[in-house]
PDB file of C-alpha atoms in Angstrom:
ATOM      1  CA  LEU A   1     -21.555 -23.078 -20.332  1.00 50.00           C
ATOM      2  CA  GLY A   2     -22.538 -24.406 -16.918  1.00 52.00           C
ATOM      3  CA  ARG A   3     -25.957 -22.832 -16.504  1.00 56.00           C
ATOM      4  CA  ASP A   4     -28.052 -25.432 -18.324  1.00 60.00           C
ATOM      5  CA  GLY A   5     -27.537 -28.016 -15.599  1.00 59.00           C
ATOM      6  CA  GLY A   6     -25.499 -30.330 -17.798  1.00 63.00           C
ATOM      7  CA  LEU A   7     -22.420 -29.986 -15.625  1.00 64.00           C
ATOM      8  CA  ASP A   8     -22.093 -30.164 -11.863  1.00 67.00           C
ATOM      9  CA  GLU A   9     -19.216 -27.704 -11.914  1.00 70.00           C
ATOM     10  CA  LEU A  10     -17.339 -25.798 -14.576  1.00 72.00           C
ATOM     11  CA  THR A  11     -13.767 -24.812 -13.699  1.00 80.00           C
ATOM     12  CA  LEU A  12     -11.128 -22.778 -15.515  1.00 85.00           C
ATOM     13  CA  THR A  13      -7.374 -22.910 -14.940  1.00 87.00           C
ATOM     14  CA  THR A  14      -5.626 -19.856 -16.336  1.00 88.00           C
ATOM     15  CA  ASN A  15      -2.716 -17.452 -16.071  1.00 88.00           C
ATOM     16  CA  ALA A  16      -5.436 -14.787 -15.699  1.00 89.00           C
ATOM     17  CA  THR A  17      -4.206 -12.400 -18.403  1.00 87.00           C
ATOM     18  CA  GLN A  18      -7.623 -12.283 -20.097  1.00 88.00           C
ATOM     19  CA  LEU A  19      -9.725 -12.200 -16.947  1.00 86.00           C
ATOM     20  CA  PRO A  20     -10.060  -8.390 -16.857  1.00 85.00           C
ATOM     21  CA  ARG A  21     -11.957  -8.709 -20.155  1.00 86.00           C
ATOM     22  CA  PHE A  22     -13.875 -11.927 -19.534  1.00 86.00           C
ATOM     23  CA  ALA A  23     -14.303 -12.686 -15.787  1.00 83.00           C
ATOM     24  CA  ASP A  24     -17.761 -11.122 -15.490  1.00 82.00           C
ATOM     25  CA  ARG A  25     -19.036 -12.829 -18.643  1.00 85.00           C
ATOM     26  CA  LEU A  26     -17.586 -16.200 -17.618  1.00 85.00           C
ATOM     27  CA  ALA A  27     -19.273 -15.964 -14.217  1.00 81.00           C
ATOM     28  CA  ALA A  28     -22.568 -14.995 -15.858  1.00 81.00           C
ATOM     29  CA  ALA A  29     -22.240 -17.993 -18.222  1.00 81.00           C
ATOM     30  CA  GLY A  30     -22.006 -20.441 -15.322  1.00 80.00           C
ATOM     31  CA  LEU A  31     -18.313 -20.708 -14.501  1.00 83.00           C
ATOM     32  CA  ARG A  32     -18.015 -21.530 -10.815  1.00 81.00           C
ATOM     33  CA  ARG A  33     -14.307 -21.932 -10.078  1.00 85.00           C
ATOM     34  CA  ILE A  34     -11.149 -20.269 -11.364  1.00 88.00           C
ATOM     35  CA  ASN A  35      -7.699 -21.614 -10.599  1.00 90.00           C
ATOM     36  CA  VAL A  36      -5.086 -18.964 -11.332  1.00 92.00           C
ATOM     37  CA  SER A  37      -1.434 -19.952 -11.731  1.00 91.00           C
ATOM     38  CA  LEU A  38       1.179 -17.594 -10.301  1.00 94.00           C
ATOM     39  CA  ASP A  39       4.709 -19.007 -10.392  1.00 91.00           C
ATOM     40  CA  THR A  40       6.817 -15.946  -9.663  1.00 93.00           C
ATOM     41  CA  LEU A  41       6.569 -12.267  -8.755  1.00 96.00           C
ATOM     42  CA  ASP A  42       9.737 -11.371 -10.653  1.00 95.00           C
ATOM     43  CA  PRO A  43       8.644  -9.679 -13.916  1.00 95.00           C
ATOM     44  CA  ASP A  44      11.621 -10.904 -15.969  1.00 95.00           C
ATOM     45  CA  ARG A  45      11.344 -14.498 -14.749  1.00 93.00           C
ATOM     46  CA  PHE A  46       7.573 -14.369 -15.276  1.00 92.00           C
ATOM     47  CA  SER A  47       8.107 -13.257 -18.877  1.00 92.00           C
ATOM     48  CA  ARG A  48      10.534 -16.135 -19.507  1.00 92.00           C
ATOM     49  CA  LEU A  49       8.257 -18.729 -17.892  1.00 88.00           C
ATOM     50  CA  THR A  50       5.213 -17.562 -19.830  1.00 87.00           C
ATOM     51  CA  ARG A  51       7.012 -16.960 -23.147  1.00 88.00           C
ATOM     52  CA  GLY A  52       6.534 -13.223 -23.111  1.00 89.00           C
ATOM     53  CA  GLY A  53       3.671 -12.776 -20.643  1.00 88.00           C
ATOM     54  CA  LYS A  54       3.474  -9.743 -18.390  1.00 93.00           C
ATOM     55  CA  LEU A  55       3.238 -10.124 -14.635  1.00 95.00           C
ATOM     56  CA  THR A  56       1.141  -6.957 -14.445  1.00 95.00           C
ATOM     57  CA  ASP A  57      -1.485  -8.585 -16.707  1.00 92.00           C
ATOM     58  CA  THR A  58      -1.709 -11.645 -14.464  1.00 93.00           C
ATOM     59  CA  LEU A  59      -1.924  -9.538 -11.294  1.00 94.00           C
ATOM     60  CA  ALA A  60      -4.707  -7.482 -12.914  1.00 92.00           C
ATOM     61  CA  GLY A  61      -6.454 -10.740 -13.819  1.00 90.00           C
ATOM     62  CA  ILE A  62      -6.159 -12.002 -10.251  1.00 91.00           C
ATOM     63  CA  GLU A  63      -7.931  -8.870  -9.069  1.00 90.00           C
ATOM     64  CA  ALA A  64     -10.507  -9.011 -11.894  1.00 86.00           C
ATOM     65  CA  ALA A  65     -11.493 -12.579 -11.001  1.00 84.00           C
ATOM     66  CA  ALA A  66     -12.092 -11.477  -7.414  1.00 86.00           C
ATOM     67  CA  ALA A  67     -14.033  -8.401  -8.504  1.00 83.00           C
ATOM     68  CA  ALA A  68     -16.278 -10.477 -10.795  1.00 75.00           C
ATOM     69  CA  GLY A  69     -17.871 -11.986  -7.721  1.00 65.00           C
ATOM     70  CA  SER A  70     -21.006 -13.833  -8.756  1.00 58.00           C
ATOM     71  CA  GLY A  71     -20.156 -16.696  -6.432  1.00 69.00           C
ATOM     72  CA  LEU A  72     -16.897 -17.603  -8.157  1.00 77.00           C
ATOM     73  CA  SER A  73     -14.689 -19.905  -6.113  1.00 86.00           C
ATOM     74  CA  LEU A  74     -11.115 -18.711  -6.541  1.00 91.00           C
ATOM     75  CA  ILE A  75      -7.891 -20.651  -5.977  1.00 93.00           C
ATOM     76  CA  LEU A  76      -4.479 -19.065  -6.437  1.00 94.00           C
ATOM     77  CA  GLY A  77      -1.643 -21.396  -7.410  1.00 94.00           C
ATOM     78  CA  VAL A  78       1.462 -20.238  -5.527  1.00 95.00           C
ATOM     79  CA  GLY A  79       4.118 -22.083  -7.501  1.00 89.00           C
ATOM     80  CA  SER A  80       7.337 -20.439  -6.397  1.00 90.00           C
ATOM     81  CA  CYS A  81      10.237 -22.393  -4.912  1.00 87.00           C
ATOM     82  CA  ALA A  82      11.224 -19.399  -2.763  1.00 92.00           C
ATOM     83  CA  LEU A  83       9.408 -19.308   0.571  1.00 94.00           C
ATOM     84  CA  PRO A  84       9.486 -15.478   0.891  1.00 95.00           C
ATOM     85  CA  GLU A  85       7.850 -15.177  -2.532  1.00 96.00           C
ATOM     86  CA  VAL A  86       5.211 -17.758  -1.587  1.00 97.00           C
ATOM     87  CA  MET A  87       4.478 -15.724   1.551  1.00 97.00           C
ATOM     88  CA  THR A  88       3.850 -12.628  -0.588  1.00 97.00           C
ATOM     89  CA  MET A  89       1.581 -14.686  -2.861  1.00 97.00           C
ATOM     90  CA  LEU A  90      -0.387 -15.848   0.194  1.00 97.00           C
ATOM     91  CA  GLY A  91      -0.975 -12.188   0.999  1.00 97.00           C
ATOM     92  CA  ILE A  92      -2.207 -11.511  -2.551  1.00 96.00           C
ATOM     93  CA  ALA A  93      -4.671 -14.413  -2.285  1.00 96.00           C
ATOM     94  CA  ALA A  94      -5.975 -13.186   1.066  1.00 96.00           C
ATOM     95  CA  ASP A  95      -6.159  -9.526   0.011  1.00 95.00           C
ATOM     96  CA  CYS A  96      -8.119 -10.414  -3.135  1.00 93.00           C
ATOM     97  CA  GLY A  97     -10.518 -12.688  -1.274  1.00 91.00           C
ATOM     98  CA  TYR A  98      -9.444 -15.994  -2.792  1.00 94.00           C
ATOM     99  CA  GLY A  99     -10.927 -19.050  -1.139  1.00 94.00           C
ATOM    100  CA  ALA A 100      -7.752 -21.135  -1.143  1.00 96.00           C
ATOM    101  CA  VAL A 101      -4.212 -21.446  -2.424  1.00 97.00           C
ATOM    102  CA  LEU A 102      -2.703 -24.373  -4.300  1.00 96.00           C
ATOM    103  CA  CYS A 103       0.897 -24.998  -3.243  1.00 97.00           C
ATOM    104  CA  PRO A 104       3.322 -27.420  -4.926  1.00 95.00           C
ATOM    105  CA  PRO A 105       6.436 -28.571  -3.113  1.00 94.00           C
ATOM    106  CA  PRO A 106       9.547 -26.460  -3.652  1.00 91.00           C
ATOM    107  CA  PHE A 107      11.273 -28.273  -6.473  1.00 83.00           C
ATOM    108  CA  TYR A 108      14.573 -26.465  -6.884  1.00 79.00           C
ATOM    109  CA  PHE A 109      16.324 -29.104  -4.775  1.00 74.00           C
ATOM    110  CA  ARG A 110      14.760 -32.320  -6.008  1.00 76.00           C
ATOM    111  CA  ALA A 111      16.384 -34.434  -3.309  1.00 79.00           C
ATOM    112  CA  ALA A 112      15.022 -32.413  -0.393  1.00 86.00           C
ATOM    113  CA  SER A 113      14.363 -34.393   2.760  1.00 92.00           C
ATOM    114  CA  ALA A 114      10.860 -35.141   4.002  1.00 93.00           C
ATOM    115  CA  ASP A 115      11.680 -33.001   7.047  1.00 95.00           C
ATOM    116  CA  GLY A 116      12.658 -30.067   4.830  1.00 94.00           C
ATOM    117  CA  LEU A 117       9.576 -30.374   2.635  1.00 95.00           C
ATOM    118  CA  ALA A 118       7.280 -30.700   5.649  1.00 96.00           C
ATOM    119  CA  ALA A 119       8.918 -27.621   7.192  1.00 96.00           C
ATOM    120  CA  PHE A 120       8.272 -25.653   3.982  1.00 96.00           C
ATOM    121  CA  PHE A 121       4.612 -26.688   3.894  1.00 97.00           C
ATOM    122  CA  ARG A 122       4.188 -26.070   7.630  1.00 97.00           C
ATOM    123  CA  GLU A 123       5.476 -22.495   7.216  1.00 97.00           C
ATOM    124  CA  VAL A 124       3.021 -21.974   4.355  1.00 98.00           C
ATOM    125  CA  LEU A 125       0.156 -23.464   6.375  1.00 98.00           C
ATOM    126  CA  ASP A 126       1.036 -21.414   9.471  1.00 98.00           C
ATOM    127  CA  ALA A 127       1.303 -18.155   7.512  1.00 97.00           C
ATOM    128  CA  SER A 128      -1.742 -18.551   5.298  1.00 98.00           C
ATOM    129  CA  SER A 129      -5.022 -16.941   6.257  1.00 97.00           C
ATOM    130  CA  VAL A 130      -6.833 -18.994   3.585  1.00 97.00           C
ATOM    131  CA  PRO A 131      -7.085 -22.784   3.246  1.00 97.00           C
ATOM    132  CA  VAL A 132      -4.147 -24.518   1.537  1.00 98.00           C
ATOM    133  CA  LEU A 133      -4.369 -27.335  -0.991  1.00 97.00           C
ATOM    134  CA  LEU A 134      -1.151 -29.271  -1.557  1.00 97.00           C
ATOM    135  CA  TYR A 135      -0.320 -29.722  -5.247  1.00 96.00           C
ATOM    136  CA  HIS A 136       0.928 -33.220  -6.069  1.00 95.00           C
ATOM    137  CA  ILE A 137       2.426 -33.087  -9.574  1.00 93.00           C
ATOM    138  CA  PRO A 138       5.648 -35.124  -9.306  1.00 93.00           C
ATOM    139  CA  GLN A 139       6.162 -35.569 -13.045  1.00 92.00           C
ATOM    140  CA  VAL A 140       6.689 -31.785 -13.263  1.00 90.00           C
ATOM    141  CA  THR A 141       8.259 -30.948  -9.901  1.00 90.00           C
ATOM    142  CA  GLY A 142      10.264 -34.137  -9.469  1.00 91.00           C
ATOM    143  CA  VAL A 143       9.125 -34.027  -5.839  1.00 92.00           C
ATOM    144  CA  PRO A 144       6.252 -36.247  -4.741  1.00 93.00           C
ATOM    145  CA  ILE A 145       4.148 -35.419  -1.720  1.00 94.00           C
ATOM    146  CA  ALA A 146       4.943 -38.604   0.139  1.00 95.00           C
ATOM    147  CA  GLU A 147       3.204 -40.159   3.129  1.00 96.00           C
ATOM    148  CA  GLU A 148       5.934 -39.067   5.566  1.00 96.00           C
ATOM    149  CA  ILE A 149       5.312 -35.438   4.558  1.00 96.00           C
ATOM    150  CA  LEU A 150       1.560 -35.817   5.001  1.00 97.00           C
ATOM    151  CA  ASP A 151       2.115 -37.507   8.376  1.00 96.00           C
ATOM    152  CA  ARG A 152       4.011 -34.419   9.569  1.00 96.00           C
ATOM    153  CA  LEU A 153       1.222 -32.084   8.394  1.00 97.00           C
ATOM    154  CA  GLU A 154      -1.745 -34.149   9.581  1.00 94.00           C
ATOM    155  CA  GLY A 155      -4.284 -32.187  11.565  1.00 94.00           C
ATOM    156  CA  HIS A 156      -3.162 -28.698  10.531  1.00 97.00           C
ATOM    157  CA  LYS A 157      -6.240 -26.477  10.498  1.00 96.00           C
ATOM    158  CA  ARG A 158      -5.296 -24.817   7.184  1.00 97.00           C
ATOM    159  CA  LEU A 159      -4.632 -28.077   5.285  1.00 98.00           C
ATOM    160  CA  ALA A 160      -7.765 -28.189   3.138  1.00 97.00           C
ATOM    161  CA  GLY A 161      -6.856 -31.036   0.801  1.00 95.00           C
ATOM    162  CA  VAL A 162      -4.824 -31.930  -2.256  1.00 95.00           C
ATOM    163  CA  LYS A 163      -4.836 -31.548  -6.019  1.00 93.00           C
ATOM    164  CA  ASP A 164      -3.488 -34.721  -7.598  1.00 93.00           C
ATOM    165  CA  SER A 165      -2.113 -34.301 -11.106  1.00 93.00           C
ATOM    166  CA  SER A 166       0.102 -37.389 -11.032  1.00 92.00           C
ATOM    167  CA  ASP A 167      -1.996 -39.282 -13.613  1.00 91.00           C
ATOM    168  CA  HIS A 168      -1.514 -42.526 -11.629  1.00 91.00           C
ATOM    169  CA  LEU A 169      -4.395 -44.589 -10.297  1.00 92.00           C
ATOM    170  CA  ASP A 170      -2.353 -45.762  -7.308  1.00 93.00           C
ATOM    171  CA  GLU A 171      -1.763 -42.128  -6.319  1.00 93.00           C
ATOM    172  CA  LEU A 172      -5.453 -41.390  -6.772  1.00 91.00           C
ATOM    173  CA  ALA A 173      -6.288 -44.235  -4.389  1.00 93.00           C
ATOM    174  CA  ARG A 174      -3.624 -43.187  -1.858  1.00 94.00           C
ATOM    175  CA  LEU A 175      -4.515 -39.505  -1.804  1.00 94.00           C
ATOM    176  CA  CYS A 176      -8.260 -39.947  -2.105  1.00 91.00           C
ATOM    177  CA  GLY A 177      -8.126 -42.226   0.911  1.00 90.00           C
ATOM    178  CA  ARG A 178      -5.873 -39.849   2.799  1.00 92.00           C
ATOM    179  CA  PHE A 179      -8.064 -36.812   2.073  1.00 92.00           C
ATOM    180  CA  HIS A 180     -11.474 -38.512   2.222  1.00 89.00           C
ATOM    181  CA  ASP A 181     -12.697 -35.851   4.665  1.00 91.00           C
ATOM    182  CA  ARG A 182     -11.170 -32.871   2.849  1.00 93.00           C
ATOM    183  CA  ALA A 183     -10.938 -31.636  -0.734  1.00 90.00           C
ATOM    184  CA  TYR A 184      -9.533 -33.988  -3.342  1.00 89.00           C
ATOM    185  CA  ILE A 185      -9.143 -32.403  -6.782  1.00 87.00           C
ATOM    186  CA  VAL A 186      -7.845 -34.375  -9.724  1.00 85.00           C
ATOM    187  CA  GLY A 187      -6.540 -32.944 -12.968  1.00 78.00           C
ATOM    188  CA  SER A 188      -3.525 -32.645 -15.153  1.00 63.00           C
TER     189      SER A 188
END
């Protein structure tokens, strides 16, 4: 995969259910980064969101990716709207040795104020023991990560960057400029 030098970096985004079987082999084949999506810790809700998936399989995959080692860079997507659940997910990421978390805005209330969204992110940033990437995916969440939110978070030591999945060149320019000295990940 990525070992022949043809790619600068090979990344996988997954729900992790197959990682207990394949994490070691993927790392040996040249995979360098795994982004694992975790949207809820409620087994019934998880099953509905994943069309029959099992939370226990994803949690086992999260641990398997960490155990594979081999220099894998691991990011855990903490996609819950409930702050207490996100806090638990932050603990899972830290306990498993993940290098960062990817956090979208809470999207249950799509008309949340900039103050409310900044407060949510600030609590995540303050509580996290690993770097936090903000996840800008407004076409899914209905909640953009606007400049006034970023202004309120500027300078936080845990704010590592942003993943921009907006699919808009103007957003790429805005966020790339804003995060020129931190991580900027693009993908949809």
